[in-house]
Coordinates of C-alpha atoms and ligand atoms in Angstrom, one line a residue:
Chain A
M1 CA 76.0 99.1 97.8
T2 CA 77.0 98.7 94.5
A3 CA 75.6 98.4 90.8
L4 CA 76.4 97.5 87.5
T5 CA 76.4 100.4 84.9
E6 CA 76.2 100.1 81.5
T7 CA 78.3 102.8 79.0
N8 CA 79.5 102.4 75.6
G9 CA 78.7 98.4 75.9
A10 CA 81.2 98.1 78.7
T11 CA 80.4 97.1 82.1
M12 CA 81.7 98.3 85.1
V13 CA 81.2 97.9 88.8
V14 CA 80.2 101.4 90.3
E15 CA 81.6 101.8 93.9
R16 CA 79.4 103.7 96.5
G17 CA 80.4 104.5 100.0
N18 CA 82.2 107.1 102.1
G19 CA 85.6 106.3 100.8
S20 CA 86.8 103.9 103.6
M21 CA 87.9 100.4 102.5
P22 CA 84.8 98.2 102.4
R23 CA 85.1 95.3 104.9
Y24 CA 85.4 92.3 101.9
Q25 CA 88.1 94.3 100.5
I26 CA 89.9 94.5 103.9
A27 CA 89.6 90.9 104.1
I28 CA 90.9 90.4 100.5
F29 CA 94.0 92.2 101.5
L30 CA 94.4 90.6 104.7
A31 CA 94.2 87.3 103.0
L32 CA 96.6 88.4 100.6
L33 CA 99.0 89.5 103.1
A34 CA 98.6 85.8 105.1
L35 CA 99.1 84.0 101.7
S36 CA 102.3 85.9 100.9
L37 CA 103.6 85.4 104.4
A38 CA 103.4 81.7 104.4
A39 CA 104.2 81.5 100.5
P40 CA 108.0 81.6 100.6
F41 CA 107.9 78.3 102.6
F42 CA 106.3 76.4 100.0
L43 CA 107.1 78.2 96.6
Y44 CA 110.6 79.7 95.6
P45 CA 110.9 83.2 96.9
V46 CA 112.8 84.5 94.0
F47 CA 109.9 83.6 91.6
L48 CA 107.3 84.9 94.3
M49 CA 109.7 88.3 94.5
K50 CA 109.3 88.5 90.8
V51 CA 105.6 88.0 91.0
M52 CA 105.5 90.8 93.6
C53 CA 107.8 93.5 91.5
F54 CA 105.7 92.9 88.4
A55 CA 102.4 93.1 90.4
L56 CA 103.6 96.6 91.7
F57 CA 104.4 97.6 88.6
A58 CA 101.1 96.4 87.2
C59 CA 99.1 98.3 89.8
A60 CA 101.6 101.5 88.8
L61 CA 100.2 101.4 85.3
N62 CA 96.9 100.7 86.3
L63 CA 96.7 103.6 88.4
L64 CA 97.3 105.8 85.3
L65 CA 95.3 103.8 82.7
G66 CA 92.5 102.2 84.9
F67 CA 91.9 105.4 86.7
G68 CA 93.5 108.4 84.7
G69 CA 92.1 106.7 81.4
L70 CA 95.7 107.2 80.3
L71 CA 97.4 104.2 78.0
S72 CA 101.1 104.6 78.3
F73 CA 102.9 102.3 76.1
G74 CA 106.3 103.6 77.4
H75 CA 106.2 102.5 81.2
A76 CA 109.4 100.2 80.8
A77 CA 111.3 103.7 80.7
F78 CA 110.2 104.2 84.5
F79 CA 110.7 100.8 85.4
G80 CA 114.0 100.2 83.3
S81 CA 115.9 103.3 84.5
A82 CA 115.2 102.9 88.1
A83 CA 116.5 99.5 87.6
Y84 CA 119.6 101.1 86.5
V85 CA 120.0 103.6 88.7
S86 CA 119.3 101.5 91.7
A87 CA 121.9 98.8 90.5
H88 CA 124.6 101.7 89.9
A89 CA 123.7 103.0 93.2
A90 CA 124.3 99.6 95.1
K91 CA 127.2 98.3 92.9
V92 CA 129.2 101.2 91.9
W93 CA 128.5 103.5 94.9
G94 CA 127.9 100.7 97.2
L95 CA 124.9 102.3 98.6
T96 CA 122.7 100.1 101.1
P97 CA 119.6 98.4 99.0
E98 CA 117.0 100.8 100.5
V99 CA 119.0 103.9 99.6
A100 CA 119.8 102.5 96.2
I101 CA 115.6 102.0 95.7
I102 CA 115.0 105.2 96.7
L103 CA 117.2 106.7 94.5
G104 CA 116.0 104.6 91.3
T105 CA 112.2 105.9 92.5
L106 CA 113.3 109.5 92.5
A107 CA 115.2 108.7 89.1
A108 CA 112.0 107.5 87.6
V109 CA 109.8 110.2 89.2
V110 CA 111.9 112.9 87.7
L111 CA 111.9 111.0 84.2
G112 CA 108.0 111.1 84.9
F113 CA 107.9 114.3 85.1
V114 CA 109.7 115.2 82.0
I115 CA 108.2 112.7 79.6
G116 CA 104.7 113.4 81.4
L117 CA 104.9 117.2 80.6
L118 CA 105.6 116.3 76.9
A119 CA 102.9 113.5 76.7
I120 CA 100.0 114.8 78.2
R121 CA 99.0 117.5 75.5
R122 CA 98.2 114.7 73.3
Q123 CA 95.1 112.8 73.5
G124 CA 94.4 108.9 73.1
I125 CA 96.5 106.8 70.6
Y126 CA 98.9 110.2 70.5
F127 CA 99.4 109.8 73.9
A128 CA 100.2 106.3 73.7
M129 CA 102.7 106.9 70.7
V130 CA 104.5 109.9 72.7
T131 CA 105.1 107.9 75.4
L132 CA 106.4 104.8 73.4
A133 CA 108.8 107.5 71.5
F134 CA 110.3 108.6 74.6
A135 CA 110.7 105.0 76.2
Q136 CA 112.6 104.3 72.8
M137 CA 114.7 107.3 73.3
V138 CA 115.6 105.9 77.0
Y139 CA 116.1 102.5 75.7
F140 CA 118.8 103.7 73.4
A141 CA 120.4 105.8 76.1
A142 CA 120.8 102.5 78.1
L143 CA 122.3 100.8 75.4
Q144 CA 124.9 103.5 74.5
A145 CA 125.3 105.1 78.2
P146 CA 128.8 104.2 79.7
F147 CA 127.5 103.2 83.0
T148 CA 124.4 100.9 81.8
G149 CA 126.9 98.0 80.3
G150 CA 125.4 98.1 77.2
E151 CA 124.3 94.5 76.0
D152 CA 125.4 93.0 79.6
G153 CA 123.6 95.3 81.6
I154 CA 124.7 96.2 85.3
Q155 CA 125.3 92.3 86.7
N156 CA 126.4 91.1 90.1
V157 CA 124.6 93.8 91.7
P158 CA 125.1 93.4 95.5
R159 CA 122.1 92.9 97.5
G160 CA 124.1 94.6 100.6
D161 CA 122.9 95.2 103.9
L162 CA 119.3 96.6 104.7
F163 CA 120.0 100.1 106.7
G164 CA 123.6 98.8 106.6
A165 CA 122.9 96.2 109.3
I166 CA 120.6 93.3 108.2
S167 CA 122.0 91.1 105.6
M168 CA 120.0 90.3 102.5
S169 CA 121.8 87.9 101.4
S170 CA 119.4 85.1 102.0
D171 CA 116.4 85.1 99.7
L172 CA 114.2 85.0 102.7
S173 CA 115.2 88.0 104.2
L174 CA 114.9 89.9 101.1
Y175 CA 111.7 88.3 100.4
F176 CA 110.1 89.9 103.5
V177 CA 111.6 93.3 102.6
V178 CA 110.4 93.1 99.2
L179 CA 106.6 91.9 100.7
V180 CA 106.8 95.2 102.5
I181 CA 107.7 97.4 99.7
T182 CA 104.7 95.8 97.8
F183 CA 102.2 96.1 99.9
G184 CA 103.3 99.7 101.1
G185 CA 102.9 100.6 97.5
L186 CA 99.6 98.5 97.0
L187 CA 98.2 100.3 100.0
A188 CA 99.5 103.5 98.9
I189 CA 97.8 103.3 95.4
Y190 CA 94.6 102.3 97.1
R191 CA 94.9 105.7 98.8
I192 CA 95.7 107.7 95.9
I193 CA 92.4 106.4 94.2
H194 CA 90.3 106.7 97.1
S195 CA 91.4 110.4 97.7
P196 CA 90.0 113.8 96.7
F197 CA 92.6 113.6 93.7
G198 CA 91.3 110.3 92.9
Q199 CA 88.0 111.4 92.6
V200 CA 88.9 114.1 90.1
L201 CA 90.9 111.7 88.1
K202 CA 87.8 109.6 87.6
A203 CA 85.9 112.6 86.7
I204 CA 88.4 113.4 84.3
R205 CA 88.6 110.0 82.8
E206 CA 84.7 109.8 82.7
N207 CA 84.3 113.1 81.0
E208 CA 87.2 115.5 80.3
P209 CA 85.4 118.5 79.2
R210 CA 82.7 118.4 81.6
A211 CA 85.5 118.3 84.3
I212 CA 87.2 121.4 82.6
S213 CA 83.8 123.0 82.5
L214 CA 83.7 122.7 86.3
G215 CA 87.2 124.6 86.1
Y216 CA 89.6 121.7 86.5
R217 CA 92.8 122.5 84.7
V218 CA 92.6 118.9 83.9
N219 CA 96.4 118.8 82.5
S220 CA 97.8 119.5 85.9
Y221 CA 95.8 116.3 87.5
K222 CA 97.2 114.1 84.3
L223 CA 100.6 115.3 84.7
A224 CA 100.4 114.4 88.3
V225 CA 98.9 111.0 88.3
F226 CA 101.6 110.5 85.4
I227 CA 104.3 111.4 87.9
L228 CA 103.1 109.2 90.4
S229 CA 102.5 106.4 88.2
A230 CA 106.2 106.7 87.1
G231 CA 106.9 106.6 90.6
F232 CA 105.7 103.5 91.8
A233 CA 106.9 101.9 88.5
G234 CA 110.2 103.0 89.2
L235 CA 109.9 101.5 92.6
A236 CA 109.2 98.2 91.1
G237 CA 111.9 98.3 88.6
A238 CA 114.4 99.3 91.5
T239 CA 113.5 96.5 93.7
K240 CA 113.7 94.2 90.9
A241 CA 117.3 95.2 90.1
I242 CA 118.1 94.6 93.9
V243 CA 116.3 91.1 93.8
F244 CA 117.9 89.7 90.6
Q245 CA 120.8 91.6 91.2
L246 CA 120.4 92.7 87.5
A247 CA 119.7 95.8 85.7
S248 CA 119.1 95.0 81.7
L249 CA 118.2 96.0 78.3
T250 CA 115.1 94.2 78.8
D251 CA 113.7 96.4 81.7
V252 CA 113.7 99.2 79.3
Y253 CA 112.5 97.4 75.8
W254 CA 109.1 98.2 74.5
S255 CA 107.9 94.8 75.0
M256 CA 108.3 95.4 78.8
S257 CA 105.8 98.1 78.4
G258 CA 103.7 95.9 76.3
E259 CA 103.8 93.2 78.9
V260 CA 102.6 95.2 81.6
V261 CA 99.7 96.7 79.6
L262 CA 98.8 92.9 78.9
M263 CA 98.8 92.3 82.8
V264 CA 96.7 95.2 83.7
L265 CA 94.4 94.1 80.8
L266 CA 94.4 90.6 81.6
G267 CA 93.6 91.2 85.2
G268 CA 91.1 94.0 84.9
M269 CA 92.1 97.8 84.6
G270 CA 90.2 99.9 86.5
T271 CA 90.0 97.4 89.5
V272 CA 92.1 97.4 92.5
F273 CA 93.3 93.7 92.7
G274 CA 93.0 92.9 89.0
P275 CA 96.8 93.9 87.9
L276 CA 98.1 91.9 90.9
V277 CA 96.0 88.6 88.9
G278 CA 97.4 89.6 85.7
A279 CA 101.0 89.7 86.8
A280 CA 100.7 86.4 88.6
V281 CA 99.1 84.8 85.8
I282 CA 101.6 86.1 83.3
V283 CA 104.8 85.9 85.1
T284 CA 103.8 82.2 86.4
M285 CA 102.8 81.6 82.6
Q286 CA 106.6 82.8 81.7
N287 CA 108.0 80.7 84.5
Y288 CA 106.5 77.3 83.5
L289 CA 106.5 78.0 79.6
A290 CA 110.1 79.1 79.7
S291 CA 110.9 75.4 77.9
F292 CA 109.1 76.5 75.0
G293 CA 111.4 79.1 74.1
A294 CA 110.1 81.9 71.6
W295 CA 106.6 80.1 71.7
V296 CA 105.8 82.0 74.8
T297 CA 105.4 85.1 73.5
I298 CA 103.0 83.5 71.2
I299 CA 101.1 81.9 73.6
Q300 CA 101.0 85.1 75.7
G301 CA 99.7 86.5 72.5
C302 CA 96.9 84.3 72.1
I303 CA 96.0 84.8 75.7
F304 CA 95.9 88.2 75.1
V305 CA 93.6 88.2 72.0
V306 CA 91.1 85.3 73.3
S307 CA 90.8 87.5 76.9
V308 CA 90.2 90.3 74.7
M309 CA 87.5 88.9 72.8
L310 CA 85.8 87.2 75.5
F311 CA 85.8 89.6 78.8
R312 CA 86.9 92.8 78.0
E313 CA 86.6 93.7 81.9
G314 CA 89.6 91.2 82.7
I315 CA 89.7 88.5 84.9
V316 CA 89.0 90.3 88.2
G317 CA 86.6 93.0 86.4
V318 CA 84.5 89.8 85.5
I319 CA 84.4 88.5 88.9
A320 CA 83.3 91.6 90.1
K321 CA 80.6 91.7 87.6
L322 CA 79.3 88.3 88.9
I323 CA 79.3 88.9 92.6
R324 CA 78.2 92.9 92.1
R325 CA 81.1 94.2 94.2
P326 CA 84.0 96.4 93.1
L327 CA 87.2 94.3 93.6
Chain B
M1 CA 71.5 146.2 87.0
N2 CA 71.9 147.0 83.4
D3 CA 75.4 146.8 82.8
V4 CA 76.8 144.3 80.5
I5 CA 78.2 141.3 81.8
L6 CA 79.1 139.2 78.9
A7 CA 80.0 140.7 75.4
A8 CA 81.3 139.1 72.1
E9 CA 82.5 141.2 69.3
N10 CA 82.5 140.5 65.8
L11 CA 82.9 136.7 67.1
T12 CA 83.6 134.5 63.9
K13 CA 84.7 130.5 63.6
E14 CA 85.4 129.2 60.7
F15 CA 85.9 125.5 59.9
K16 CA 87.8 124.8 56.8
G17 CA 86.3 127.4 54.7
F18 CA 82.8 126.8 56.3
V19 CA 81.6 129.7 58.7
A20 CA 80.2 128.4 61.5
V21 CA 79.5 131.7 63.4
D22 CA 80.2 135.0 61.4
G23 CA 80.8 138.4 63.1
V24 CA 78.4 138.0 65.9
N25 CA 78.1 140.7 68.4
L26 CA 76.4 139.6 71.5
R27 CA 75.7 141.7 74.7
V28 CA 73.9 139.8 77.6
R29 CA 73.0 142.2 80.4
R30 CA 73.7 141.4 84.1
G31 CA 71.0 139.9 86.0
Q32 CA 68.9 138.6 82.4
I33 CA 67.8 135.5 81.1
H34 CA 68.8 135.9 77.7
A35 CA 67.8 133.2 75.1
L36 CA 69.5 132.3 72.0
I37 CA 67.4 130.7 69.4
G38 CA 67.7 129.3 65.9
P39 CA 67.2 126.6 63.6
N40 CA 69.5 123.5 63.8
G41 CA 72.9 124.1 62.7
A42 CA 72.5 127.9 63.0
G43 CA 76.0 128.0 65.1
K44 CA 74.3 128.1 68.7
T45 CA 76.5 125.6 70.2
T46 CA 79.6 126.8 68.5
C47 CA 79.0 130.0 69.8
F48 CA 78.7 128.4 73.2
N49 CA 82.1 126.7 72.8
L50 CA 83.8 130.2 71.4
L51 CA 82.5 131.9 74.8
T52 CA 84.0 129.2 76.9
K53 CA 87.0 128.8 74.9
F54 CA 86.4 125.0 74.0
L55 CA 86.8 126.5 70.9
S56 CA 89.2 129.3 69.9
P57 CA 87.9 131.8 67.9
T58 CA 89.0 132.8 64.5
R59 CA 88.4 136.3 64.9
G60 CA 86.9 138.3 67.5
T61 CA 86.9 139.3 71.5
I62 CA 84.8 138.0 74.3
T63 CA 84.7 140.1 77.2
Y64 CA 83.4 138.7 80.6
G65 CA 82.9 141.1 83.7
G66 CA 84.9 144.0 81.8
K67 CA 87.9 141.6 81.3
D68 CA 88.9 140.1 77.9
I69 CA 89.0 136.6 78.3
T70 CA 89.7 136.0 74.4
A71 CA 93.0 134.4 75.2
M72 CA 91.9 132.5 78.5
S73 CA 91.9 128.8 79.2
S74 CA 88.4 127.1 79.8
A75 CA 89.0 126.0 83.1
D76 CA 90.0 129.6 84.0
I77 CA 86.9 130.9 82.5
A78 CA 84.9 128.4 84.5
R79 CA 86.7 129.7 87.8
L80 CA 85.9 133.4 86.9
G81 CA 82.3 132.2 87.5
L82 CA 81.2 131.6 83.7
V83 CA 79.9 128.2 83.7
R84 CA 78.2 126.1 80.9
S85 CA 76.4 122.9 80.2
F86 CA 76.6 120.8 77.2
Q87 CA 74.1 120.1 74.8
I88 CA 74.8 116.1 75.2
S89 CA 74.3 115.2 78.5
A90 CA 77.5 115.7 80.2
V91 CA 77.7 113.7 83.6
F92 CA 80.4 111.6 85.0
P93 CA 78.6 108.2 84.1
H94 CA 80.5 105.7 86.6
L95 CA 79.6 107.9 89.7
T96 CA 76.6 108.2 91.6
A97 CA 74.7 111.1 91.4
L98 CA 75.6 112.4 94.5
E99 CA 79.3 112.3 93.6
N100 CA 78.7 114.1 90.3
V101 CA 77.3 117.0 92.2
R102 CA 80.3 116.6 94.9
I103 CA 83.0 116.9 92.0
A104 CA 81.4 120.4 91.6
L105 CA 81.4 121.4 95.1
Q106 CA 84.6 120.0 95.7
R107 CA 86.1 123.0 93.8
R108 CA 85.7 124.9 96.6
R109 CA 88.5 123.4 98.3
G110 CA 90.4 125.0 95.2
D111 CA 92.7 122.3 93.6
S112 CA 92.4 118.9 95.0
F113 CA 95.6 117.5 94.5
D114 CA 95.9 115.8 97.9
F115 CA 96.3 112.5 97.0
W116 CA 97.4 111.1 100.3
R117 CA 94.2 112.0 102.0
S118 CA 91.0 109.9 102.4
Q119 CA 88.1 111.1 100.4
K120 CA 86.3 110.7 103.6
I121 CA 86.7 114.5 104.1
L122 CA 84.5 115.0 101.0
S123 CA 81.6 113.8 102.8
R124 CA 81.0 117.2 104.5
F125 CA 79.7 118.1 101.4
D126 CA 77.3 115.4 101.3
E127 CA 74.3 117.3 102.6
E128 CA 74.7 120.2 100.5
A129 CA 74.7 118.0 97.5
L130 CA 71.8 116.3 98.4
S131 CA 69.8 119.4 98.8
L132 CA 71.0 120.4 95.1
L133 CA 69.7 117.1 94.1
A134 CA 66.4 117.6 95.8
E135 CA 66.0 120.9 93.9
V136 CA 65.8 119.2 90.6
G137 CA 63.9 116.3 91.7
L138 CA 66.8 113.6 92.1
S139 CA 66.7 113.2 95.7
E140 CA 65.6 109.1 95.7
F141 CA 68.3 108.9 93.0
A142 CA 71.8 110.1 95.3
N143 CA 73.3 106.6 94.9
T144 CA 72.4 105.6 91.6
S145 CA 75.1 106.0 89.3
A146 CA 74.7 108.5 86.7
S147 CA 74.8 105.9 83.6
E148 CA 71.5 104.5 85.0
L149 CA 69.5 107.8 85.1
S150 CA 67.1 108.7 82.3
Y151 CA 67.9 111.2 79.8
G152 CA 65.7 113.8 81.4
R153 CA 67.3 112.9 84.9
K154 CA 70.8 113.2 83.2
R155 CA 70.0 116.3 82.4
A156 CA 68.5 117.4 85.6
L157 CA 71.7 116.2 87.2
E158 CA 73.8 118.0 84.7
I159 CA 72.1 121.4 86.2
A160 CA 72.3 120.3 89.8
T161 CA 76.3 120.1 88.9
T162 CA 76.6 123.3 87.4
L163 CA 74.5 124.8 90.1
A164 CA 77.0 123.5 92.8
L165 CA 79.3 125.7 91.5
N166 CA 77.1 128.7 92.4
P167 CA 78.4 130.4 89.2
E168 CA 77.8 134.3 88.4
M169 CA 76.6 133.1 85.1
L170 CA 75.3 130.5 83.3
L171 CA 75.7 129.0 80.1
L172 CA 73.1 126.3 79.3
D173 CA 73.0 124.5 76.1
E174 CA 69.3 123.0 75.5
P175 CA 68.8 122.0 79.4
M176 CA 65.3 120.6 78.8
A177 CA 65.7 118.8 75.6
G178 CA 64.5 115.1 76.0
M179 CA 62.6 115.8 79.1
A180 CA 59.0 115.0 80.1
Q181 CA 56.9 117.6 80.5
A182 CA 56.6 117.7 84.3
D183 CA 60.3 118.0 84.5
V184 CA 60.3 120.9 81.7
E185 CA 58.0 122.6 84.3
R186 CA 60.0 121.7 87.2
I187 CA 63.2 123.0 85.5
T188 CA 61.7 126.1 84.3
A189 CA 60.5 127.0 87.7
L190 CA 64.1 126.2 89.0
I191 CA 65.9 128.4 86.2
Q192 CA 63.5 131.1 86.9
R193 CA 64.4 130.8 90.7
I194 CA 68.1 130.5 90.4
S195 CA 67.9 133.4 87.9
A196 CA 67.4 135.7 90.8
N197 CA 70.9 136.5 91.2
R198 CA 72.5 135.3 88.4
T199 CA 72.9 135.7 84.5
I200 CA 71.7 133.0 82.4
L201 CA 72.4 132.6 78.5
M202 CA 70.2 129.8 77.5
V203 CA 69.7 128.0 74.0
E204 CA 66.2 126.3 74.1
H205 CA 64.4 124.8 71.1
N206 CA 61.2 124.7 73.0
L207 CA 59.5 128.4 72.4
S208 CA 57.0 128.2 75.1
V209 CA 60.0 127.9 77.8
V210 CA 61.7 130.8 75.8
A211 CA 58.5 132.9 75.9
T212 CA 58.5 132.1 79.7
L213 CA 61.9 132.6 81.0
S214 CA 63.9 135.2 78.8
N215 CA 64.0 138.8 78.9
T216 CA 66.2 139.0 75.6
I217 CA 66.3 136.8 72.8
T218 CA 68.8 136.6 70.2
V219 CA 67.9 135.0 66.9
L220 CA 70.8 133.2 64.9
A221 CA 70.5 131.6 61.7
R222 CA 73.6 130.5 59.5
G223 CA 76.1 132.0 61.8
K224 CA 74.6 135.3 62.1
V225 CA 72.0 137.2 64.3
L226 CA 68.8 137.8 62.7
A227 CA 67.1 139.5 65.0
E228 CA 67.3 140.6 68.7
G229 CA 64.6 141.6 71.3
D230 CA 61.9 140.5 73.3
Y231 CA 59.6 137.6 72.8
A232 CA 56.9 139.9 70.9
T233 CA 59.4 141.5 68.7
V234 CA 61.2 138.6 67.9
S235 CA 58.5 136.3 67.0
Q236 CA 56.8 138.9 64.9
D237 CA 60.0 139.5 62.7
P238 CA 59.0 138.1 59.2
R239 CA 62.9 137.3 58.7
V240 CA 62.7 135.1 62.0
V241 CA 59.5 133.3 60.7
E242 CA 60.9 132.6 57.5
A243 CA 64.2 131.4 58.8
Y244 CA 62.6 128.7 60.9
I245 CA 60.2 127.8 58.0
G246 CA 63.3 127.8 55.3
A247 CA 64.9 125.3 57.9
G248 CA 62.0 123.1 58.1
H249 CA 61.9 123.8 61.9
G250 CA 58.1 125.3 62.5
Ligands
LIG401 N1 83.8 120.9 64.7 C1 83.3 121.3 63.9 N2 83.9 121.1 62.5 C2 83.4 121.3 61.3 N3 81.8 122.2 61.3 C3 81.4 122.0 62.4 C4 82.0 121.9 63.8 N4 81.1 121.8 64.9 C5 80.0 122.4 64.2 N5 80.3 122.4 62.8 C6 79.1 122.8 61.9 O1 78.9 124.4 62.3 C7 77.5 124.7 62.0 C8 76.7 125.2 63.4 O2 76.8 124.1 64.2 P1 76.4 124.3 66.0 O3 76.4 122.8 66.7 O4 77.0 125.3 66.5 O5 74.9 124.5 65.6 P2 73.5 124.5 66.6 O6 73.0 125.9 66.3 O7 74.0 124.4 67.9 O8 72.5 123.6 66.1 P3 71.4 122.5 66.8 O9 70.3 123.0 67.2 O10 71.3 121.4 66.3 O11 72.1 122.1 68.4 C9 76.9 123.1 61.7 O12 76.6 123.1 60.2 C10 77.9 122.3 62.0 O13 78.0 121.0 60.9
LIG402 MG1 73.5 123.0 69.5

């Protein structure tokens, strides 16, 4: 059962049920999985892996923004530092890719704890500004630190052998590893949203004073979701570094933070599938419009403005409204 | 059962030079329904915000159950059993009525940091949530999202949510504002019923409700306590009459 509700002029599809994944959502997940299994035989695996990494990144931000109600404008810090750590671990320490990715993710979790602790004390736009400020500090650290390679970044990262046994040198074999990571991440985020914790999170997003008055120490929940979100953003960044064999300043730059916000808003924040769509659209656009050079940014900006003016709920949000089902 | 459960001493709140609450002394005795009345802008809601630490007092101390809670956080005060409602209906709009109540029942698990578990385990609270909804006349709206409810029903939902915590003491800020007469009667009866083993401090403009329910009334005007006593005493106090007429309240 579902319904549309109207508050402050914004519409949102409300979910009803006992918390198990509704059948049509299972169907969508399975369809996505089938598509992803077939896709690398028709499209460039590297392009698809890029889409998947950004989809996971966008879902991570959506966990914080769409379900925690917190707009971070500094998520590149987690994506980027995980990329650096994972690249360093694989290249300099010669670790296997899965260990490198795990280390990168852990680095993002630790950084998420530190930045989150300081940011959650602020509300709304101030929260966004604090996250941006810290992300800029991470950027300068990446620019100056000896192990990040400055302007060049860490290049030629070896993809290595998975578990020290399976060679990742072919794009196709790496593709399926990335597929497992991405779907694992998506399902984990889905579970978080639909857990007792997720339920409290939604309550805080909906009405923070009321949640406090019921005895919830809301800052602990905000910090927890911030760390989780940073962790998944890190997982995406660490994986990306292995895929492209590169960690660079672009990964920690503020425009990366902005891009992922754009993906979430375009796809539909607070929806399960929106960030996937947003990421796919943006990455595809960047790929096909690459020949336009600097114009890509301008086209992207225009799309953003149009989408915000025409459909605030994002692509998936609008579809959910039309079919009256949460997506 | 005449001991004081909640006491405020010299409670004061200044907003940039404007004194909204001015040296209020308040004693609420255990088991009573205590009403806080006064014209618009008297400082009633500000008092509630101070007592539950949604605002920090400029001066004064608050004791609850013999414990000094002046420095405690709002959430911890709620955990002690002193739970408030809000003047502006405070529901979780995009959650269903059932889920709204369940958020409060969920507090019994302690903290809910278990993000790895399915929320299916919360369905064990469904039955109790439904019976609380029935108490406030919202049975048929269990699966309606809170934002779709009428104003009066949102208020009723808020009361059901507050009751779900089974608090020792409730602070209700105009619980019946905006309700239809039939609902006012139902909620009056409900408050009467739940007051059996609880203490209630209530702000209410509907004086007939105040007369029916309360044992003690404190009248606040311009941030100060003007009068205190039972309904007969207070309603005859000329200063009270004047404060209401002076504020154009009637
Ligand atoms: N955050 C604030 N900053 C400045 N002034 C405030 C603030 N909150 C309340 N006030 C002022 O304090 C005074 C008391 O307000 P309060 O809301 O406590 O009144 P009230 O007795 O609850 O009135 P009502 O019956 O209308 O609800 C008002 O003059 C109000 O404008
Ligand atoms: Mg008030």
